[in-house]
Amino acid sequence: MEPVLSARQVFKTYGRGRKRVEALKGVSFDVLPGTVTGLIGPNGAGKSTLIKSALGFFGVTSGELQLLGNEPGSPHSLKRLGYLPENPSFPQYLSGREFLTYAARLHGLPGRSASEKVDELLDEVGILHAADRRVRSYSKGMAQRLGLAQAMIASPDLLILDEPMSGLDPLGRAQVKAMLRRRQDDGTSIIFCSHILDDVERLCEDLIMLAGGEVRHQGNVNDVLLDRGQGWETLIRCASLADLLAPIDWTAAGD
Ligand code: ADP
Protein backbone atom coordinates (compact mmCIF):
# COMPACT_ATOMS: atom_id res chain seq x y z
CA MET A 1 0.00 0.00 0.00
CA GLU A 2 1.39 3.37 -1.00
CA PRO A 3 1.44 5.84 1.90
CA VAL A 4 -0.74 8.94 1.57
CA LEU A 5 2.01 10.90 3.28
CA SER A 6 5.59 9.85 3.75
CA ALA A 7 8.56 11.66 5.24
CA ARG A 8 12.18 10.56 5.08
CA GLN A 9 14.78 12.35 7.17
CA VAL A 10 13.08 15.73 6.74
CA PHE A 11 14.90 18.79 8.07
CA LYS A 12 13.54 22.33 7.91
CA THR A 13 15.42 25.36 9.15
CA TYR A 14 13.98 28.87 9.17
CA GLY A 15 16.19 31.98 9.16
CA ARG A 16 19.94 32.30 9.61
CA GLY A 17 22.49 33.15 12.25
CA ARG A 18 20.94 34.12 15.57
CA LYS A 19 17.44 33.94 14.06
CA ARG A 20 17.93 30.35 12.91
CA VAL A 21 15.18 27.93 14.04
CA GLU A 22 15.41 24.20 13.40
CA ALA A 23 11.71 23.39 13.08
CA LEU A 24 12.12 19.79 11.81
CA LYS A 25 15.12 17.65 12.72
CA GLY A 26 15.16 14.46 10.68
CA VAL A 27 11.48 13.47 10.70
CA SER A 28 10.55 10.10 9.14
CA PHE A 29 7.20 8.27 9.04
CA ASP A 30 4.53 6.82 6.73
CA VAL A 31 0.77 7.44 6.92
CA LEU A 32 -1.11 4.55 5.31
CA PRO A 33 -4.29 4.97 3.24
CA GLY A 34 -7.65 4.55 4.94
CA THR A 35 -6.32 5.44 8.38
CA VAL A 36 -7.15 8.32 10.70
CA THR A 37 -3.84 9.55 12.00
CA GLY A 38 -3.32 12.13 14.71
CA LEU A 39 -0.34 14.42 14.36
CA ILE A 40 0.08 15.72 17.85
CA GLY A 41 2.55 17.73 19.84
CA PRO A 42 2.81 20.94 21.86
CA ASN A 43 2.87 24.38 20.25
CA GLY A 44 6.09 24.85 18.31
CA ALA A 45 6.59 21.09 17.83
CA GLY A 46 6.75 21.47 14.03
CA LYS A 47 3.28 20.16 13.04
CA SER A 48 2.30 23.09 10.81
CA THR A 49 5.77 23.26 9.26
CA LEU A 50 5.50 19.59 8.36
CA ILE A 51 2.02 19.93 6.86
CA LYS A 52 2.79 23.12 4.94
CA SER A 53 5.97 21.55 3.54
CA ALA A 54 4.03 18.46 2.46
CA LEU A 55 1.47 20.69 0.70
CA GLY A 56 4.30 22.47 -1.12
CA PHE A 57 3.83 25.91 0.49
CA PHE A 58 7.62 25.99 0.93
CA GLY A 59 10.55 23.64 0.45
CA VAL A 60 12.33 21.64 3.13
CA THR A 61 16.02 22.11 3.88
CA SER A 62 16.77 18.44 3.21
CA GLY A 63 15.05 15.06 3.11
CA GLU A 64 12.08 13.82 1.13
CA LEU A 65 8.33 14.31 1.46
CA GLN A 66 5.65 12.68 -0.66
CA LEU A 67 1.96 13.45 -0.61
CA LEU A 68 -0.37 10.94 -2.30
CA GLY A 69 2.60 9.49 -4.16
CA ASN A 70 3.82 12.79 -5.59
CA GLU A 71 6.22 15.62 -4.82
CA PRO A 72 4.80 18.32 -2.50
CA GLY A 73 2.67 20.81 -4.44
CA SER A 74 1.94 18.46 -7.35
CA PRO A 75 -1.47 19.28 -8.92
CA HIS A 76 -2.11 15.50 -9.16
CA SER A 77 -2.06 15.30 -5.37
CA LEU A 78 -3.72 18.62 -4.63
CA LYS A 79 -6.86 17.73 -6.54
CA ARG A 80 -7.28 14.61 -4.36
CA LEU A 81 -6.72 16.59 -1.17
CA GLY A 82 -8.93 18.54 1.24
CA TYR A 83 -7.12 20.90 3.60
CA LEU A 84 -8.32 22.91 6.58
CA PRO A 85 -5.65 25.38 7.75
CA GLU A 86 -5.31 26.22 11.43
CA ASN A 87 -6.86 29.67 11.06
CA PRO A 88 -8.91 29.62 7.88
CA SER A 89 -9.79 33.02 6.44
CA PHE A 90 -12.43 33.77 3.84
CA PRO A 91 -13.41 36.64 1.55
CA GLN A 92 -15.58 38.49 4.05
CA TYR A 93 -17.90 39.96 1.41
CA LEU A 94 -19.10 36.52 0.22
CA SER A 95 -21.87 34.51 1.80
CA GLY A 96 -21.07 31.00 3.05
CA ARG A 97 -22.94 29.54 0.07
CA GLU A 98 -21.06 31.78 -2.41
CA PHE A 99 -17.70 30.90 -0.92
CA LEU A 100 -18.38 27.18 -0.99
CA THR A 101 -19.71 27.36 -4.55
CA TYR A 102 -16.49 29.15 -5.52
CA ALA A 103 -14.44 26.37 -3.86
CA ALA A 104 -16.52 23.74 -5.70
CA ARG A 105 -15.97 25.43 -9.07
CA LEU A 106 -12.22 25.73 -8.39
CA HIS A 107 -12.21 21.96 -7.96
CA GLY A 108 -13.99 21.65 -11.32
CA LEU A 109 -17.40 20.50 -10.05
CA PRO A 110 -20.00 21.35 -12.72
CA GLY A 111 -22.74 23.89 -11.80
CA ARG A 112 -25.65 21.65 -10.87
CA SER A 113 -23.73 19.06 -8.87
CA ALA A 114 -21.74 21.91 -7.26
CA SER A 115 -24.87 23.57 -5.90
CA GLU A 116 -26.30 20.26 -4.65
CA LYS A 117 -23.01 19.41 -2.94
CA VAL A 118 -22.77 22.90 -1.42
CA ASP A 119 -26.19 22.65 0.21
CA GLU A 120 -25.57 19.09 1.35
CA LEU A 121 -22.32 20.09 3.06
CA LEU A 122 -23.67 23.31 4.56
CA ASP A 123 -26.38 21.16 6.10
CA GLU A 124 -23.92 18.53 7.31
CA VAL A 125 -21.70 21.10 9.05
CA GLY A 126 -24.80 22.78 10.56
CA ILE A 127 -24.74 26.24 8.93
CA LEU A 128 -27.37 25.84 6.20
CA HIS A 129 -29.57 28.33 8.12
CA ALA A 130 -26.83 30.97 7.64
CA ALA A 131 -25.89 30.02 4.07
CA ASP A 132 -26.83 33.41 2.60
CA ARG A 133 -25.31 35.53 5.35
CA ARG A 134 -21.96 37.15 4.66
CA VAL A 135 -19.01 35.33 6.17
CA ARG A 136 -18.16 38.63 7.95
CA SER A 137 -21.08 38.00 10.32
CA TYR A 138 -20.09 34.39 11.15
CA SER A 139 -18.88 33.45 14.62
CA LYS A 140 -15.50 31.69 14.97
CA GLY A 141 -17.27 28.33 15.24
CA MET A 142 -19.39 28.98 12.13
CA ALA A 143 -16.29 29.99 10.16
CA GLN A 144 -14.58 26.80 11.30
CA ARG A 145 -17.57 24.75 10.07
CA LEU A 146 -17.40 26.55 6.71
CA GLY A 147 -13.67 25.73 6.54
CA LEU A 148 -14.47 22.06 7.13
CA ALA A 149 -17.11 22.08 4.41
CA GLN A 150 -14.56 23.67 2.05
CA ALA A 151 -12.07 20.88 2.85
CA MET A 152 -14.65 18.22 1.98
CA ILE A 153 -16.17 19.83 -1.11
CA ALA A 154 -14.40 17.66 -3.68
CA SER A 155 -14.83 14.37 -1.75
CA PRO A 156 -11.06 14.10 -1.30
CA ASP A 157 -9.08 10.89 -0.83
CA LEU A 158 -7.06 12.59 1.91
CA LEU A 159 -8.24 15.17 4.42
CA ILE A 160 -5.60 17.16 6.30
CA LEU A 161 -7.20 19.06 9.16
CA ASP A 162 -5.14 21.44 11.28
CA GLU A 163 -6.89 21.86 14.66
CA PRO A 164 -10.38 21.13 13.24
CA MET A 165 -12.12 21.46 16.62
CA SER A 166 -10.79 24.95 17.25
CA GLY A 167 -13.55 27.41 18.21
CA LEU A 168 -16.27 24.75 18.37
CA ASP A 169 -18.63 24.25 21.30
CA PRO A 170 -19.20 20.71 22.67
CA LEU A 171 -22.10 20.09 20.27
CA GLY A 172 -19.98 21.29 17.34
CA ARG A 173 -17.13 19.00 18.40
CA ALA A 174 -19.48 16.02 18.55
CA GLN A 175 -20.90 16.88 15.11
CA VAL A 176 -17.43 17.16 13.60
CA LYS A 177 -16.37 13.86 15.14
CA ALA A 178 -19.46 12.17 13.66
CA MET A 179 -18.74 13.76 10.29
CA LEU A 180 -15.15 12.55 10.29
CA ARG A 181 -16.26 9.04 11.23
CA ARG A 182 -18.58 9.03 8.21
CA ARG A 183 -15.65 10.03 5.96
CA GLN A 184 -13.52 7.35 7.58
CA ASP A 185 -16.22 4.75 6.85
CA ASP A 186 -16.18 5.90 3.21
CA GLY A 187 -12.45 5.12 3.08
CA THR A 188 -11.10 8.69 3.27
CA SER A 189 -7.66 8.96 4.86
CA ILE A 190 -7.55 11.65 7.53
CA ILE A 191 -4.60 13.41 9.12
CA PHE A 192 -5.68 15.35 12.14
CA CYS A 193 -3.30 17.87 13.76
CA SER A 194 -4.06 18.77 17.32
CA HIS A 195 -2.56 19.49 20.70
CA ILE A 196 -5.74 18.19 22.39
CA LEU A 197 -5.09 14.56 23.17
CA ASP A 198 -8.69 13.76 24.01
CA ASP A 199 -9.94 14.55 20.48
CA VAL A 200 -7.13 12.55 18.94
CA GLU A 201 -7.70 9.60 21.26
CA ARG A 202 -11.37 9.39 20.33
CA LEU A 203 -10.92 9.70 16.58
CA CYS A 204 -7.56 8.35 15.55
CA GLU A 205 -6.21 4.84 15.16
CA ASP A 206 -2.63 5.94 14.64
CA LEU A 207 -0.57 8.63 16.22
CA ILE A 208 2.57 10.56 15.34
CA MET A 209 3.83 12.51 18.32
CA LEU A 210 6.17 15.40 17.47
CA ALA A 211 8.15 17.46 19.95
CA GLY A 212 11.02 19.85 19.34
CA GLY A 213 10.96 19.00 15.62
CA GLU A 214 11.45 15.27 16.19
CA VAL A 215 9.13 12.26 16.10
CA ARG A 216 8.99 11.07 19.71
CA HIS A 217 6.43 8.28 19.31
CA GLN A 218 4.45 6.75 16.50
CA GLY A 219 2.14 3.80 16.08
CA ASN A 220 -1.30 2.61 17.16
CA VAL A 221 -2.93 5.19 19.41
CA ASN A 222 -3.61 2.76 22.27
CA ASP A 223 -0.08 1.38 22.23
CA VAL A 224 1.47 4.84 22.21
CA LEU A 225 -0.77 6.15 24.97
CA LEU A 226 -0.36 3.01 27.09
CA ASP A 227 3.37 3.28 26.64
CA ARG A 228 3.24 6.91 27.79
CA GLY A 229 0.43 6.42 30.30
CA GLN A 230 2.29 7.42 33.42
CA GLY A 231 -0.14 9.98 34.76
CA TRP A 232 -3.41 10.55 36.58
CA GLU A 233 -6.92 10.48 35.31
CA THR A 234 -9.47 12.51 37.26
CA LEU A 235 -13.08 11.46 37.05
CA ILE A 236 -15.57 14.09 38.23
CA ARG A 237 -19.12 13.02 38.91
CA CYS A 238 -21.72 15.67 39.65
CA ALA A 239 -25.48 16.06 39.36
CA SER A 240 -25.37 19.01 36.98
CA LEU A 241 -23.11 21.56 35.38
CA ALA A 242 -24.31 24.05 38.02
CA ASP A 243 -22.94 21.76 40.78
CA LEU A 244 -19.62 21.55 39.02
CA LEU A 245 -19.36 25.31 38.54
CA ALA A 246 -20.74 26.32 41.96
CA PRO A 247 -17.39 26.27 43.84
CA ILE A 248 -15.84 28.71 41.36
CA ASP A 249 -15.57 32.30 42.53
CA TRP A 250 -16.80 34.07 39.38
CA THR A 251 -16.29 37.53 40.90
CA ALA A 252 -12.54 36.95 40.72
CA ALA A 253 -12.65 35.85 37.07
CA GLY A 254 -12.72 39.36 35.63
CA ASP A 255 -9.78 40.67 37.70
P1 ADP B 1 3.37 23.77 15.60
O1 ADP B 1 2.50 23.79 14.39
O2 ADP B 1 3.61 22.40 16.14
O3 ADP B 1 2.87 24.70 16.68
P2 ADP B 1 5.28 25.19 13.95
O4 ADP B 1 5.59 24.31 12.81
O5 ADP B 1 4.33 26.32 13.73
O6 ADP B 1 4.83 24.30 15.20
O7 ADP B 1 6.65 25.83 14.50
C1 ADP B 1 7.84 25.05 14.72
C2 ADP B 1 8.96 26.01 15.05
O8 ADP B 1 9.28 26.80 13.89
C3 ADP B 1 8.62 27.01 16.14
O9 ADP B 1 9.79 27.25 16.90
C4 ADP B 1 8.21 28.25 15.37
O10 ADP B 1 8.47 29.41 16.12
C5 ADP B 1 9.13 28.17 14.17
N1 ADP B 1 8.55 28.80 12.97
C6 ADP B 1 7.39 28.48 12.37
N2 ADP B 1 7.18 29.23 11.28
C7 ADP B 1 8.25 30.06 11.19
C8 ADP B 1 8.64 31.09 10.26
N3 ADP B 1 7.88 31.39 9.21
N4 ADP B 1 9.81 31.73 10.49
C9 ADP B 1 10.60 31.40 11.54
N5 ADP B 1 10.30 30.44 12.46
C10 ADP B 1 9.14 29.78 12.28
Tab-separated table of C-alpha atoms in Angstrom, residues 65-210:
chain	number	residue	atom	x	y	z
A	65	LEU	CA	8.334	14.309	1.464
A	66	GLN	CA	5.654	12.685	-0.664
A	67	LEU	CA	1.958	13.452	-0.612
A	68	LEU	CA	-0.368	10.935	-2.304
A	69	GLY	CA	2.603	9.490	-4.155
A	70	ASN	CA	3.822	12.792	-5.592
A	71	GLU	CA	6.219	15.624	-4.821
A	72	PRO	CA	4.801	18.322	-2.504
A	73	GLY	CA	2.668	20.811	-4.438
A	74	SER	CA	1.944	18.461	-7.346
A	75	PRO	CA	-1.465	19.279	-8.920
A	76	HIS	CA	-2.111	15.501	-9.157
A	77	SER	CA	-2.058	15.302	-5.368
A	78	LEU	CA	-3.716	18.620	-4.631
A	79	LYS	CA	-6.865	17.733	-6.538
A	80	ARG	CA	-7.277	14.613	-4.363
A	81	LEU	CA	-6.718	16.586	-1.169
A	82	GLY	CA	-8.932	18.536	1.240
A	83	TYR	CA	-7.125	20.898	3.602
A	84	LEU	CA	-8.323	22.905	6.576
A	85	PRO	CA	-5.648	25.378	7.746
A	86	GLU	CA	-5.314	26.219	11.428
A	87	ASN	CA	-6.855	29.673	11.065
A	88	PRO	CA	-8.909	29.619	7.881
A	89	SER	CA	-9.794	33.018	6.438
A	90	PHE	CA	-12.427	33.766	3.843
A	91	PRO	CA	-13.410	36.638	1.552
A	92	GLN	CA	-15.583	38.493	4.051
A	93	TYR	CA	-17.904	39.965	1.413
A	94	LEU	CA	-19.099	36.518	0.216
A	95	SER	CA	-21.870	34.505	1.801
A	96	GLY	CA	-21.071	30.997	3.049
A	97	ARG	CA	-22.935	29.543	0.066
A	98	GLU	CA	-21.061	31.784	-2.415
A	99	PHE	CA	-17.695	30.898	-0.917
A	100	LEU	CA	-18.381	27.181	-0.990
A	101	THR	CA	-19.707	27.365	-4.550
A	102	TYR	CA	-16.490	29.149	-5.525
A	103	ALA	CA	-14.439	26.370	-3.859
A	104	ALA	CA	-16.518	23.742	-5.701
A	105	ARG	CA	-15.968	25.433	-9.069
A	106	LEU	CA	-12.225	25.734	-8.390
A	107	HIS	CA	-12.209	21.959	-7.961
A	108	GLY	CA	-13.987	21.647	-11.321
A	109	LEU	CA	-17.405	20.502	-10.051
A	110	PRO	CA	-19.999	21.347	-12.720
A	111	GLY	CA	-22.738	23.889	-11.800
A	112	ARG	CA	-25.646	21.646	-10.874
A	113	SER	CA	-23.732	19.065	-8.869
A	114	ALA	CA	-21.745	21.909	-7.258
A	115	SER	CA	-24.871	23.566	-5.904
A	116	GLU	CA	-26.297	20.261	-4.649
A	117	LYS	CA	-23.010	19.407	-2.939
A	118	VAL	CA	-22.771	22.897	-1.425
A	119	ASP	CA	-26.192	22.646	0.207
A	120	GLU	CA	-25.574	19.090	1.351
A	121	LEU	CA	-22.317	20.092	3.055
A	122	LEU	CA	-23.669	23.312	4.562
A	123	ASP	CA	-26.379	21.158	6.105
A	124	GLU	CA	-23.923	18.527	7.314
A	125	VAL	CA	-21.704	21.103	9.054
A	126	GLY	CA	-24.802	22.780	10.561
A	127	ILE	CA	-24.744	26.236	8.929
A	128	LEU	CA	-27.368	25.842	6.201
A	129	HIS	CA	-29.573	28.327	8.117
A	130	ALA	CA	-26.827	30.972	7.642
A	131	ALA	CA	-25.893	30.018	4.071
A	132	ASP	CA	-26.835	33.406	2.604
A	133	ARG	CA	-25.310	35.534	5.347
A	134	ARG	CA	-21.961	37.149	4.664
A	135	VAL	CA	-19.005	35.334	6.171
A	136	ARG	CA	-18.160	38.627	7.947
A	137	SER	CA	-21.079	37.995	10.319
A	138	TYR	CA	-20.087	34.391	11.155
A	139	SER	CA	-18.877	33.451	14.617
A	140	LYS	CA	-15.501	31.690	14.970
A	141	GLY	CA	-17.273	28.330	15.238
A	142	MET	CA	-19.393	28.983	12.125
A	143	ALA	CA	-16.291	29.989	10.156
A	144	GLN	CA	-14.582	26.803	11.303
A	145	ARG	CA	-17.567	24.752	10.067
A	146	LEU	CA	-17.402	26.548	6.712
A	147	GLY	CA	-13.675	25.730	6.539
A	148	LEU	CA	-14.467	22.057	7.134
A	149	ALA	CA	-17.113	22.081	4.408
A	150	GLN	CA	-14.560	23.668	2.048
A	151	ALA	CA	-12.067	20.882	2.846
A	152	MET	CA	-14.654	18.221	1.979
A	153	ILE	CA	-16.173	19.832	-1.105
A	154	ALA	CA	-14.396	17.658	-3.685
A	155	SER	CA	-14.831	14.372	-1.751
A	156	PRO	CA	-11.055	14.103	-1.301
A	157	ASP	CA	-9.081	10.885	-0.828
A	158	LEU	CA	-7.062	12.586	1.907
A	159	LEU	CA	-8.236	15.166	4.418
A	160	ILE	CA	-5.604	17.164	6.304
A	161	LEU	CA	-7.195	19.060	9.163
A	162	ASP	CA	-5.144	21.444	11.276
A	163	GLU	CA	-6.890	21.856	14.656
A	164	PRO	CA	-10.378	21.128	13.236
A	165	MET	CA	-12.121	21.463	16.619
A	166	SER	CA	-10.793	24.947	17.255
A	167	GLY	CA	-13.550	27.411	18.210
A	168	LEU	CA	-16.265	24.747	18.368
A	169	ASP	CA	-18.625	24.254	21.295
A	170	PRO	CA	-19.203	20.710	22.667
A	171	LEU	CA	-22.102	20.090	20.265
A	172	GLY	CA	-19.983	21.286	17.339
A	173	ARG	CA	-17.133	19.005	18.396
A	174	ALA	CA	-19.478	16.019	18.555
A	175	GLN	CA	-20.895	16.884	15.106
A	176	VAL	CA	-17.429	17.165	13.599
A	177	LYS	CA	-16.372	13.856	15.140
A	178	ALA	CA	-19.460	12.166	13.658
A	179	MET	CA	-18.735	13.762	10.288
A	180	LEU	CA	-15.147	12.549	10.287
A	181	ARG	CA	-16.262	9.040	11.230
A	182	ARG	CA	-18.583	9.026	8.210
A	183	ARG	CA	-15.655	10.034	5.962
A	184	GLN	CA	-13.520	7.350	7.576
A	185	ASP	CA	-16.222	4.748	6.850
A	186	ASP	CA	-16.182	5.900	3.214
A	187	GLY	CA	-12.455	5.118	3.081
A	188	THR	CA	-11.104	8.685	3.268
A	189	SER	CA	-7.663	8.958	4.858
A	190	ILE	CA	-7.554	11.653	7.528
A	191	ILE	CA	-4.603	13.415	9.124
A	192	PHE	CA	-5.682	15.354	12.138
A	193	CYS	CA	-3.295	17.873	13.759
A	194	SER	CA	-4.057	18.767	17.322
A	195	HIS	CA	-2.563	19.491	20.697
A	196	ILE	CA	-5.743	18.189	22.387
A	197	LEU	CA	-5.087	14.563	23.166
A	198	ASP	CA	-8.690	13.757	24.015
A	199	ASP	CA	-9.942	14.551	20.481
A	200	VAL	CA	-7.127	12.554	18.941
A	201	GLU	CA	-7.696	9.601	21.260
A	202	ARG	CA	-11.373	9.387	20.330
A	203	LEU	CA	-10.922	9.701	16.579
A	204	CYS	CA	-7.559	8.347	15.547
A	205	GLU	CA	-6.205	4.841	15.158
A	206	ASP	CA	-2.628	5.938	14.643
A	207	LEU	CA	-0.568	8.629	16.219
A	208	ILE	CA	2.570	10.557	15.345
A	209	MET	CA	3.833	12.512	18.321
A	210	LEU	CA	6.170	15.395	17.470
